[in-house]
Amino acid sequence: MVEGHCVRTIHAETNAIIQAALHGVSTKGATCYVTHLPCINCTKALINAGIVKIVYSTAYRTDENAMNFLKGANIEVVQKEFKL
């Protein structure tokens, strides 16, 4: 832990992209389902991975730049309540 944050982890979006690449699965044209609206770094990774739609449950620390990037990339962003 460094300043209360685990430095050994990565965000789920980045992990999903890495796992897809590791197993030879294309993410081009895919939908990403996540619990929280992606952060700026995950947003950039999702755009570059060819994701076309993001479905999330909770808006947490919404980043205006991330939202502008998603809009500019024509990525559909949908908020939907998930029942886990």
Coordinates of N, CA and C in Angstrom, one line a residue:
M1 N 0.8 -1.2 0.0 CA 0.0 0.0 0.0 C 0.9 1.2 0.0
V2 N 0.5 2.2 -0.8 CA 1.2 3.5 -0.9 C 0.1 4.6 -0.8
E3 N 0.3 5.4 0.3 CA -0.7 6.4 0.6 C -2.2 5.9 0.5
G4 N -2.4 4.7 1.1 CA -3.7 4.2 1.2 C -4.2 3.5 -0.1
H5 N -3.4 3.4 -1.1 CA -3.8 2.7 -2.4 C -2.9 1.5 -2.6
C6 N -3.5 0.5 -3.1 CA -2.8 -0.7 -3.5 C -2.1 -0.5 -4.9
V7 N -0.8 -0.6 -4.9 CA -0.1 -0.3 -6.1 C 0.1 -1.6 -7.0
R8 N -0.4 -2.7 -6.5 CA -0.2 -3.9 -7.3 C -1.4 -4.2 -8.2
T9 N -2.4 -3.4 -8.1 CA -3.6 -3.6 -8.9 C -3.8 -2.7 -10.1
I10 N -4.6 -3.1 -11.0 CA -5.0 -2.2 -12.2 C -6.5 -2.2 -12.2
H11 N -7.0 -1.2 -12.9 CA -8.5 -1.1 -13.1 C -9.0 -2.2 -13.9
A12 N -10.3 -2.6 -13.7 CA -10.9 -3.7 -14.4 C -10.9 -3.5 -15.9
E13 N -11.1 -2.3 -16.4 CA -11.1 -2.1 -17.8 C -9.8 -2.4 -18.5
T14 N -8.7 -1.9 -17.9 CA -7.4 -2.2 -18.4 C -7.1 -3.7 -18.3
N15 N -7.5 -4.4 -17.2 CA -7.2 -5.8 -17.1 C -8.0 -6.6 -18.2
A16 N -9.2 -6.2 -18.5 CA -10.0 -6.9 -19.5 C -9.3 -6.7 -20.9
I17 N -8.8 -5.6 -21.2 CA -8.1 -5.4 -22.4 C -6.9 -6.2 -22.5
I18 N -6.1 -6.2 -21.5 CA -4.9 -7.1 -21.4 C -5.2 -8.5 -21.5
Q19 N -6.2 -9.0 -20.8 CA -6.6 -10.4 -20.9 C -7.1 -10.8 -22.3
A20 N -7.8 -9.9 -22.9 CA -8.3 -10.2 -24.3 C -7.1 -10.3 -25.2
A21 N -6.1 -9.4 -25.1 CA -4.9 -9.5 -25.9 C -4.1 -10.8 -25.6
L22 N -4.0 -11.1 -24.4 CA -3.3 -12.3 -24.0 C -3.9 -13.6 -24.6
H23 N -5.2 -13.6 -24.7 CA -5.9 -14.8 -25.2 C -6.3 -14.7 -26.7
G24 N -5.8 -13.6 -27.3 CA -6.1 -13.5 -28.8 C -7.5 -13.1 -29.1
V25 N -8.2 -12.4 -28.2 CA -9.6 -12.0 -28.4 C -9.6 -10.5 -28.8
S26 N -10.2 -10.2 -30.0 CA -10.3 -8.8 -30.4 C -11.4 -8.1 -29.6
T27 N -11.0 -6.9 -29.2 CA -12.0 -6.0 -28.6 C -12.6 -5.0 -29.5
K28 N -12.2 -5.0 -30.8 CA -12.8 -4.1 -31.7 C -14.3 -4.3 -31.9
G29 N -15.1 -3.2 -31.7 CA -16.5 -3.3 -31.8 C -17.2 -3.9 -30.6
A30 N -16.5 -4.1 -29.5 CA -17.1 -4.7 -28.3 C -17.8 -3.7 -27.4
T31 N -18.6 -4.2 -26.5 CA -19.2 -3.4 -25.4 C -18.5 -3.8 -24.1
C32 N -18.2 -2.8 -23.3 CA -17.6 -3.0 -22.0 C -18.6 -2.7 -20.9
Y33 N -18.8 -3.7 -20.1 CA -19.7 -3.5 -18.9 C -18.9 -3.4 -17.7
V34 N -19.1 -2.3 -17.0 CA -18.3 -2.0 -15.8 C -19.2 -1.4 -14.7
T35 N -18.8 -1.5 -13.4 CA -19.6 -1.1 -12.3 C -19.6 0.5 -12.2
H36 N -18.4 1.1 -12.6 CA -18.3 2.5 -12.5 C -17.8 3.1 -13.8
L37 N -18.2 4.4 -14.0 CA -17.8 5.1 -15.2 C -16.3 5.1 -15.2
P38 N -15.7 4.8 -16.4 CA -14.2 4.7 -16.4 C -13.5 6.0 -16.1
C39 N -12.3 5.9 -15.5 CA -11.5 7.0 -15.3 C -10.8 7.5 -16.6
I40 N -10.1 8.6 -16.6 CA -9.5 9.1 -17.8 C -8.5 8.1 -18.5
N41 N -7.7 7.4 -17.7 CA -6.8 6.5 -18.2 C -7.4 5.2 -18.9
C42 N -8.5 4.7 -18.2 CA -9.2 3.6 -18.7 C -10.0 4.0 -20.0
T43 N -10.5 5.3 -19.9 CA -11.2 5.8 -21.1 C -10.3 5.8 -22.3
K44 N -9.1 6.2 -22.2 CA -8.1 6.3 -23.3 C -7.8 4.9 -23.8
A45 N -7.7 3.9 -22.8 CA -7.4 2.5 -23.2 C -8.6 1.9 -24.0
L46 N -9.8 2.2 -23.5 CA -11.0 1.6 -24.1 C -11.1 2.2 -25.5
I47 N -10.9 3.4 -25.7 CA -11.0 4.0 -27.1 C -10.0 3.4 -28.0
N48 N -8.7 3.2 -27.5 CA -7.7 2.6 -28.4 C -7.9 1.1 -28.6
A49 N -8.7 0.5 -27.7 CA -9.0 -0.9 -27.9 C -10.1 -1.2 -28.9
G50 N -10.8 -0.1 -29.3 CA -11.9 -0.3 -30.3 C -13.2 -0.5 -29.7
I51 N -13.4 -0.3 -28.4 CA -14.7 -0.4 -27.7 C -15.6 0.6 -28.3
V52 N -16.9 0.2 -28.6 CA -17.9 1.0 -29.2 C -19.0 1.4 -28.2
K53 N -19.1 0.7 -27.1 CA -20.2 1.0 -26.1 C -19.7 0.7 -24.7
I54 N -20.0 1.6 -23.8 CA -19.7 1.4 -22.4 C -21.0 1.4 -21.6
V55 N -21.3 0.4 -20.8 CA -22.4 0.3 -19.9 C -21.9 0.3 -18.5
Y56 N -22.4 1.2 -17.7 CA -21.9 1.3 -16.3 C -23.1 1.5 -15.4
S57 N -22.9 1.3 -14.1 CA -23.9 1.5 -13.1 C -23.8 2.8 -12.3
T58 N -22.6 3.1 -11.9 CA -22.4 4.2 -11.0 C -21.4 5.3 -11.6
A59 N -21.9 6.5 -11.6 CA -21.0 7.6 -12.0 C -20.1 8.0 -10.8
Y60 N -18.8 7.7 -10.8 CA -18.0 8.0 -9.7 C -16.8 8.9 -10.2
R61 N -16.7 10.1 -9.6 CA -15.6 11.0 -10.0 C -15.6 11.2 -11.6
T62 N -16.7 11.6 -12.1 CA -16.9 11.8 -13.5 C -15.8 12.8 -14.0
D63 N -15.1 12.4 -15.0 CA -14.0 13.3 -15.5 C -14.5 13.9 -16.8
E64 N -14.6 15.2 -16.9 CA -15.1 16.0 -18.0 C -14.3 15.7 -19.3
N65 N -12.9 15.6 -19.1 CA -12.1 15.2 -20.3 C -12.4 13.8 -20.8
A66 N -12.6 12.9 -19.9 CA -12.9 11.5 -20.3 C -14.2 11.5 -21.1
M67 N -15.2 12.2 -20.6 CA -16.5 12.3 -21.3 C -16.4 12.9 -22.7
N68 N -15.6 14.0 -22.8 CA -15.3 14.6 -24.1 C -14.6 13.6 -25.0
F69 N -13.6 12.9 -24.5 CA -12.9 11.9 -25.3 C -13.9 10.8 -25.9
L70 N -14.8 10.3 -25.0 CA -15.8 9.3 -25.4 C -16.7 9.9 -26.5
K71 N -17.2 11.1 -26.3 CA -18.0 11.7 -27.2 C -17.3 11.9 -28.6
G72 N -16.1 12.4 -28.5 CA -15.3 12.6 -29.7 C -15.0 11.3 -30.5
A73 N -14.9 10.2 -29.7 CA -14.7 8.9 -30.3 C -16.0 8.2 -30.7
N74 N -17.1 8.8 -30.6 CA -18.4 8.3 -30.9 C -18.7 7.0 -30.1
I75 N -18.3 6.9 -28.9 CA -18.6 5.7 -28.1 C -19.9 6.0 -27.3
E76 N -20.8 5.0 -27.4 CA -22.1 5.1 -26.7 C -21.8 4.8 -25.3
V77 N -22.3 5.7 -24.4 CA -22.2 5.5 -23.0 C -23.6 5.4 -22.3
V78 N -23.8 4.3 -21.6 CA -25.2 4.1 -21.1 C -25.0 3.8 -19.6
Q79 N -25.8 4.5 -18.8 CA -25.9 4.2 -17.4 C -27.1 3.3 -17.1
K80 N -26.8 2.2 -16.4 CA -27.9 1.2 -16.2 C -27.6 0.5 -14.8
E81 N -28.6 0.4 -14.0 CA -28.5 -0.2 -12.7 C -28.3 -1.7 -12.9
F82 N -27.2 -2.2 -12.3 CA -27.0 -3.7 -12.4 C -27.5 -4.3 -11.1
K83 N -28.0 -5.5 -11.2 CA -28.4 -6.3 -10.1 C -27.4 -7.5 -10.0
L84 N -26.5 -7.4 -9.0 CA -25.4 -8.4 -8.8 C -25.9 -9.5 -7.9

